[in-house]
Amino acid sequence: MNILKHLKHIRIIMIGTTLPANIGSAARAMHTMGLSDLVVVNPRLPIDETSHANAAGAASVLNNAVIVNTPEEALADCSLIFAASARTRHLPRPVVSPKQSADILTDYFSQHDNSQRPKVAILFGREDRGLTNDELAIADYHIQIPANPDYPVLNVASAIQVISSFIYDAFYQMTQPTPKNAQQHECQPLMLTIRQDWDEPAITHAQKQALNDAVVDLMTRLDLADANHLKNLPQRLSRLTSRLQLDQKEHALLRALIAKITQKLNPT
């Protein structure tokens, strides 16, 4: 069984945690399901002895956890981003179940060999109010866990456990040998098609954000946008580039086009 070679490319990101104990509980949930890459963004309190007490046997996950100040730092090298949310917010992304998110991941990874496998992130929000609209707008997909409609809120560590369990099971099934007489079932297309047969690696979140910023700047120069009143333009561009799923060469073509237009607007 070679599941860990896939799971090591999945990053769990916790944003604005209040209790260090919850970081430890999340680490335990991750370790149980073979995940090891934990990044904590701007926690109210640092990892402490209560974190380790709640982590139980997952000390390795806590010891290797990275603390950063912003989501952008945590996501800079990620090519596909999910966000866990109990509610649909303004300018929503495609909403998938935990099982669908796991299916997307196995399909996405199957298109890359291990040497070029992209980093994938799953965002989890604050204990009291989850993720902000801006944080949700970063994601390519929103994951919603089916739950009691009268109280659909899970503790963040519990949400990580549920989603991680579906991911582990999907990769476990993927790594099992297929019986010779097994029938092949065609999968129904998901809400957003994952590009097949990549010839170039996907762009990272940092590249996508820089491209979106360059487009906004160009539109401002062309009087197509007001720099002081952008409203939803950045979020709509983010959603557009998420759907495009650009690779490195496509990204380079667009950046070259923007650079040439900008040069024409500002001749030296």
Short mmCIF file of N, CA, C and O in Angstrom, two decimals, residues 36-99:
data_model
loop_
_atom_site.label_atom_id
_atom_site.label_comp_id
_atom_site.label_asym_id
_atom_site.label_seq_id
_atom_site.Cartn_x
_atom_site.Cartn_y
_atom_site.Cartn_z
N SER A 36 0.04 14.79 6.90
CA SER A 36 1.16 15.24 7.72
C SER A 36 1.51 16.72 7.57
O SER A 36 2.27 17.26 8.36
N ASP A 37 0.95 17.39 6.55
CA ASP A 37 1.33 18.77 6.25
C ASP A 37 0.29 19.71 6.88
O ASP A 37 -0.80 19.89 6.35
N LEU A 38 0.66 20.33 8.00
CA LEU A 38 -0.24 21.24 8.73
C LEU A 38 0.37 22.64 8.75
O LEU A 38 1.51 22.82 9.15
N VAL A 39 -0.44 23.61 8.33
CA VAL A 39 -0.04 25.02 8.41
C VAL A 39 -1.11 25.76 9.19
O VAL A 39 -2.31 25.62 8.91
N VAL A 40 -0.70 26.56 10.17
CA VAL A 40 -1.62 27.34 10.99
C VAL A 40 -1.38 28.81 10.69
O VAL A 40 -0.25 29.30 10.77
N VAL A 41 -2.46 29.51 10.33
CA VAL A 41 -2.37 30.92 9.94
C VAL A 41 -2.83 31.80 11.09
O VAL A 41 -3.98 31.70 11.54
N ASN A 42 -1.94 32.65 11.56
CA ASN A 42 -2.26 33.68 12.55
C ASN A 42 -3.10 33.17 13.72
O ASN A 42 -4.20 33.67 13.98
N PRO A 43 -2.60 32.17 14.44
CA PRO A 43 -3.37 31.66 15.59
C PRO A 43 -3.41 32.69 16.72
O PRO A 43 -2.46 33.46 16.90
N ARG A 44 -4.49 32.70 17.48
CA ARG A 44 -4.57 33.63 18.60
C ARG A 44 -3.55 33.27 19.67
O ARG A 44 -2.97 34.14 20.31
N LEU A 45 -3.34 31.96 19.86
CA LEU A 45 -2.35 31.48 20.82
C LEU A 45 -1.48 30.43 20.13
O LEU A 45 -1.95 29.69 19.27
N PRO A 46 -0.20 30.33 20.50
CA PRO A 46 0.70 29.39 19.84
C PRO A 46 0.43 27.94 20.26
O PRO A 46 -0.29 27.67 21.22
N ILE A 47 1.04 27.02 19.54
CA ILE A 47 1.02 25.61 19.92
C ILE A 47 1.68 25.46 21.28
O ILE A 47 2.76 26.00 21.53
N ASP A 48 1.00 24.74 22.20
CA ASP A 48 1.54 24.61 23.55
C ASP A 48 1.33 23.19 24.08
O ASP A 48 1.06 22.26 23.31
N GLU A 49 1.45 23.03 25.39
CA GLU A 49 1.35 21.69 25.96
C GLU A 49 -0.05 21.10 25.80
O GLU A 49 -0.22 19.88 25.69
N THR A 50 -1.09 21.95 25.76
CA THR A 50 -2.44 21.42 25.53
C THR A 50 -2.59 20.90 24.11
O THR A 50 -3.35 19.95 23.87
N SER A 51 -1.88 21.51 23.19
CA SER A 51 -1.88 21.01 21.81
C SER A 51 -1.30 19.60 21.78
O SER A 51 -1.88 18.68 21.17
N HIS A 52 -0.17 19.40 22.43
CA HIS A 52 0.48 18.10 22.43
C HIS A 52 -0.35 17.07 23.20
O HIS A 52 -0.38 15.89 22.81
N ALA A 53 -1.02 17.51 24.26
CA ALA A 53 -1.86 16.58 25.01
C ALA A 53 -3.01 16.06 24.16
O ALA A 53 -3.35 14.88 24.18
N ASN A 54 -3.61 16.94 23.38
CA ASN A 54 -4.73 16.54 22.53
C ASN A 54 -4.29 15.84 21.26
O ASN A 54 -5.09 15.15 20.63
N ALA A 55 -3.03 16.00 20.89
CA ALA A 55 -2.53 15.34 19.69
C ALA A 55 -2.29 13.85 19.91
O ALA A 55 -2.23 13.08 18.95
N ALA A 56 -2.15 13.46 21.17
CA ALA A 56 -1.89 12.05 21.50
C ALA A 56 -0.66 11.56 20.74
O ALA A 56 0.43 12.04 20.97
N GLY A 57 -0.82 10.62 19.81
CA GLY A 57 0.33 10.06 19.09
C GLY A 57 0.73 10.81 17.85
O GLY A 57 1.54 10.32 17.05
N ALA A 58 0.20 12.02 17.67
CA ALA A 58 0.48 12.79 16.44
C ALA A 58 1.50 13.89 16.67
O ALA A 58 1.43 14.95 16.04
N ALA A 59 2.46 13.65 17.56
CA ALA A 59 3.46 14.68 17.85
C ALA A 59 4.24 15.08 16.61
O ALA A 59 4.64 16.24 16.45
N SER A 60 4.46 14.14 15.69
CA SER A 60 5.23 14.44 14.48
C SER A 60 4.54 15.51 13.64
O SER A 60 5.21 16.36 13.03
N VAL A 61 3.20 15.47 13.58
CA VAL A 61 2.47 16.48 12.81
C VAL A 61 2.64 17.85 13.47
O VAL A 61 2.90 18.85 12.78
N LEU A 62 2.50 17.91 14.79
CA LEU A 62 2.67 19.19 15.49
C LEU A 62 4.09 19.71 15.39
O LEU A 62 4.32 20.91 15.18
N ASN A 63 5.06 18.84 15.54
CA ASN A 63 6.46 19.27 15.52
C ASN A 63 6.86 19.84 14.17
O ASN A 63 7.78 20.66 14.08
N ASN A 64 6.18 19.39 13.11
CA ASN A 64 6.50 19.87 11.77
C ASN A 64 5.52 20.91 11.26
O ASN A 64 5.63 21.35 10.11
N ALA A 65 4.56 21.30 12.11
CA ALA A 65 3.59 22.31 11.71
C ALA A 65 4.28 23.65 11.46
O ALA A 65 5.26 24.00 12.15
N VAL A 66 3.78 24.39 10.51
CA VAL A 66 4.33 25.70 10.15
C VAL A 66 3.34 26.78 10.54
O VAL A 66 2.13 26.65 10.28
N ILE A 67 3.83 27.84 11.17
CA ILE A 67 2.99 28.98 11.55
C ILE A 67 3.31 30.13 10.61
O ILE A 67 4.48 30.51 10.45
N VAL A 68 2.28 30.70 9.95
CA VAL A 68 2.47 31.84 9.07
C VAL A 68 1.48 32.93 9.43
O VAL A 68 0.54 32.71 10.20
N ASN A 69 1.66 34.10 8.83
CA ASN A 69 0.82 35.25 9.18
C ASN A 69 -0.41 35.41 8.30
O ASN A 69 -1.41 35.98 8.73
N THR A 70 -0.34 34.94 7.05
CA THR A 70 -1.43 35.18 6.11
C THR A 70 -1.76 33.92 5.32
O THR A 70 -0.90 33.04 5.13
N PRO A 71 -2.99 33.81 4.82
CA PRO A 71 -3.34 32.68 3.96
C PRO A 71 -2.47 32.62 2.71
O PRO A 71 -2.16 31.53 2.21
N GLU A 72 -2.10 33.78 2.19
CA GLU A 72 -1.27 33.81 0.98
C GLU A 72 0.05 33.09 1.18
O GLU A 72 0.53 32.39 0.27
N GLU A 73 0.65 33.24 2.36
CA GLU A 73 1.89 32.52 2.65
C GLU A 73 1.66 31.01 2.68
O GLU A 73 2.47 30.23 2.18
N ALA A 74 0.54 30.60 3.26
CA ALA A 74 0.25 29.18 3.38
C ALA A 74 -0.06 28.54 2.04
O ALA A 74 0.17 27.35 1.83
N LEU A 75 -0.58 29.34 1.09
CA LEU A 75 -1.09 28.81 -0.17
C LEU A 75 -0.17 29.05 -1.36
O LEU A 75 -0.48 28.60 -2.47
N ALA A 76 0.94 29.73 -1.15
CA ALA A 76 1.75 30.21 -2.27
C ALA A 76 2.13 29.11 -3.26
O ALA A 76 2.16 29.34 -4.48
N ASP A 77 2.42 27.91 -2.79
CA ASP A 77 2.86 26.83 -3.69
C ASP A 77 1.75 25.83 -4.01
O ASP A 77 2.02 24.76 -4.55
N CYS A 78 0.50 26.18 -3.72
CA CYS A 78 -0.62 25.25 -3.94
C CYS A 78 -1.28 25.52 -5.29
O CYS A 78 -1.44 26.67 -5.70
N SER A 79 -1.70 24.44 -5.96
CA SER A 79 -2.31 24.56 -7.28
C SER A 79 -3.81 24.32 -7.26
O SER A 79 -4.50 24.68 -8.21
N LEU A 80 -4.32 23.68 -6.24
CA LEU A 80 -5.76 23.40 -6.12
C LEU A 80 -6.15 23.64 -4.68
O LEU A 80 -5.46 23.16 -3.76
N ILE A 81 -7.24 24.39 -4.46
CA ILE A 81 -7.59 24.82 -3.12
C ILE A 81 -9.06 24.53 -2.83
O ILE A 81 -9.95 24.88 -3.62
N PHE A 82 -9.30 23.88 -1.69
CA PHE A 82 -10.64 23.64 -1.18
C PHE A 82 -10.82 24.48 0.09
O PHE A 82 -9.85 24.78 0.78
N ALA A 83 -12.07 24.83 0.39
CA ALA A 83 -12.38 25.51 1.65
C ALA A 83 -13.58 24.83 2.28
O ALA A 83 -14.60 24.61 1.61
N ALA A 84 -13.46 24.47 3.55
CA ALA A 84 -14.56 23.84 4.27
C ALA A 84 -15.47 24.92 4.84
O ALA A 84 -15.00 25.82 5.55
N SER A 85 -16.76 24.85 4.52
CA SER A 85 -17.68 25.87 5.01
C SER A 85 -19.07 25.28 5.15
O SER A 85 -19.53 24.53 4.30
N ALA A 86 -19.76 25.65 6.24
CA ALA A 86 -21.13 25.18 6.46
C ALA A 86 -22.14 26.03 5.71
O ALA A 86 -23.29 25.65 5.57
N ARG A 87 -21.68 27.20 5.21
CA ARG A 87 -22.61 28.12 4.56
C ARG A 87 -22.05 28.56 3.22
O ARG A 87 -20.85 28.68 3.02
N THR A 88 -22.96 28.83 2.28
CA THR A 88 -22.58 29.42 1.00
C THR A 88 -22.56 30.92 1.17
O THR A 88 -23.51 31.52 1.66
N ARG A 89 -21.48 31.54 0.74
CA ARG A 89 -21.33 32.98 0.92
C ARG A 89 -21.47 33.72 -0.41
O ARG A 89 -21.79 33.15 -1.43
N HIS A 90 -21.18 35.01 -0.37
CA HIS A 90 -21.24 35.87 -1.54
C HIS A 90 -20.28 35.36 -2.61
O HIS A 90 -19.17 34.94 -2.32
N LEU A 91 -20.69 35.39 -3.87
CA LEU A 91 -19.91 34.87 -5.00
C LEU A 91 -19.41 33.45 -4.70
O LEU A 91 -18.21 33.21 -4.59
N PRO A 92 -20.32 32.50 -4.57
CA PRO A 92 -19.92 31.15 -4.16
C PRO A 92 -19.12 30.42 -5.23
O PRO A 92 -19.22 30.71 -6.42
N ARG A 93 -18.32 29.47 -4.78
CA ARG A 93 -17.63 28.55 -5.65
C ARG A 93 -18.47 27.28 -5.78
O ARG A 93 -19.45 27.10 -5.06
N PRO A 94 -18.10 26.36 -6.70
CA PRO A 94 -18.81 25.08 -6.75
C PRO A 94 -18.76 24.38 -5.39
O PRO A 94 -17.71 24.33 -4.75
N VAL A 95 -19.89 23.86 -4.95
CA VAL A 95 -19.99 23.19 -3.65
C VAL A 95 -19.97 21.68 -3.87
O VAL A 95 -20.72 21.15 -4.69
N VAL A 96 -19.10 20.99 -3.13
CA VAL A 96 -18.98 19.54 -3.23
C VAL A 96 -19.07 18.92 -1.85
O VAL A 96 -18.84 19.58 -0.84
N SER A 97 -19.43 17.65 -1.83
CA SER A 97 -19.45 16.89 -0.58
C SER A 97 -18.04 16.41 -0.26
O SER A 97 -17.15 16.46 -1.13
N PRO A 98 -17.80 15.90 0.95
CA PRO A 98 -16.48 15.33 1.25
C PRO A 98 -16.09 14.22 0.28
O PRO A 98 -14.94 14.14 -0.14
N LYS A 99 -17.04 13.38 -0.10
CA LYS A 99 -16.73 12.30 -1.04
C LYS A 99 -16.36 12.86 -2.41
O LYS A 99 -15.41 12.39 -3.06
#
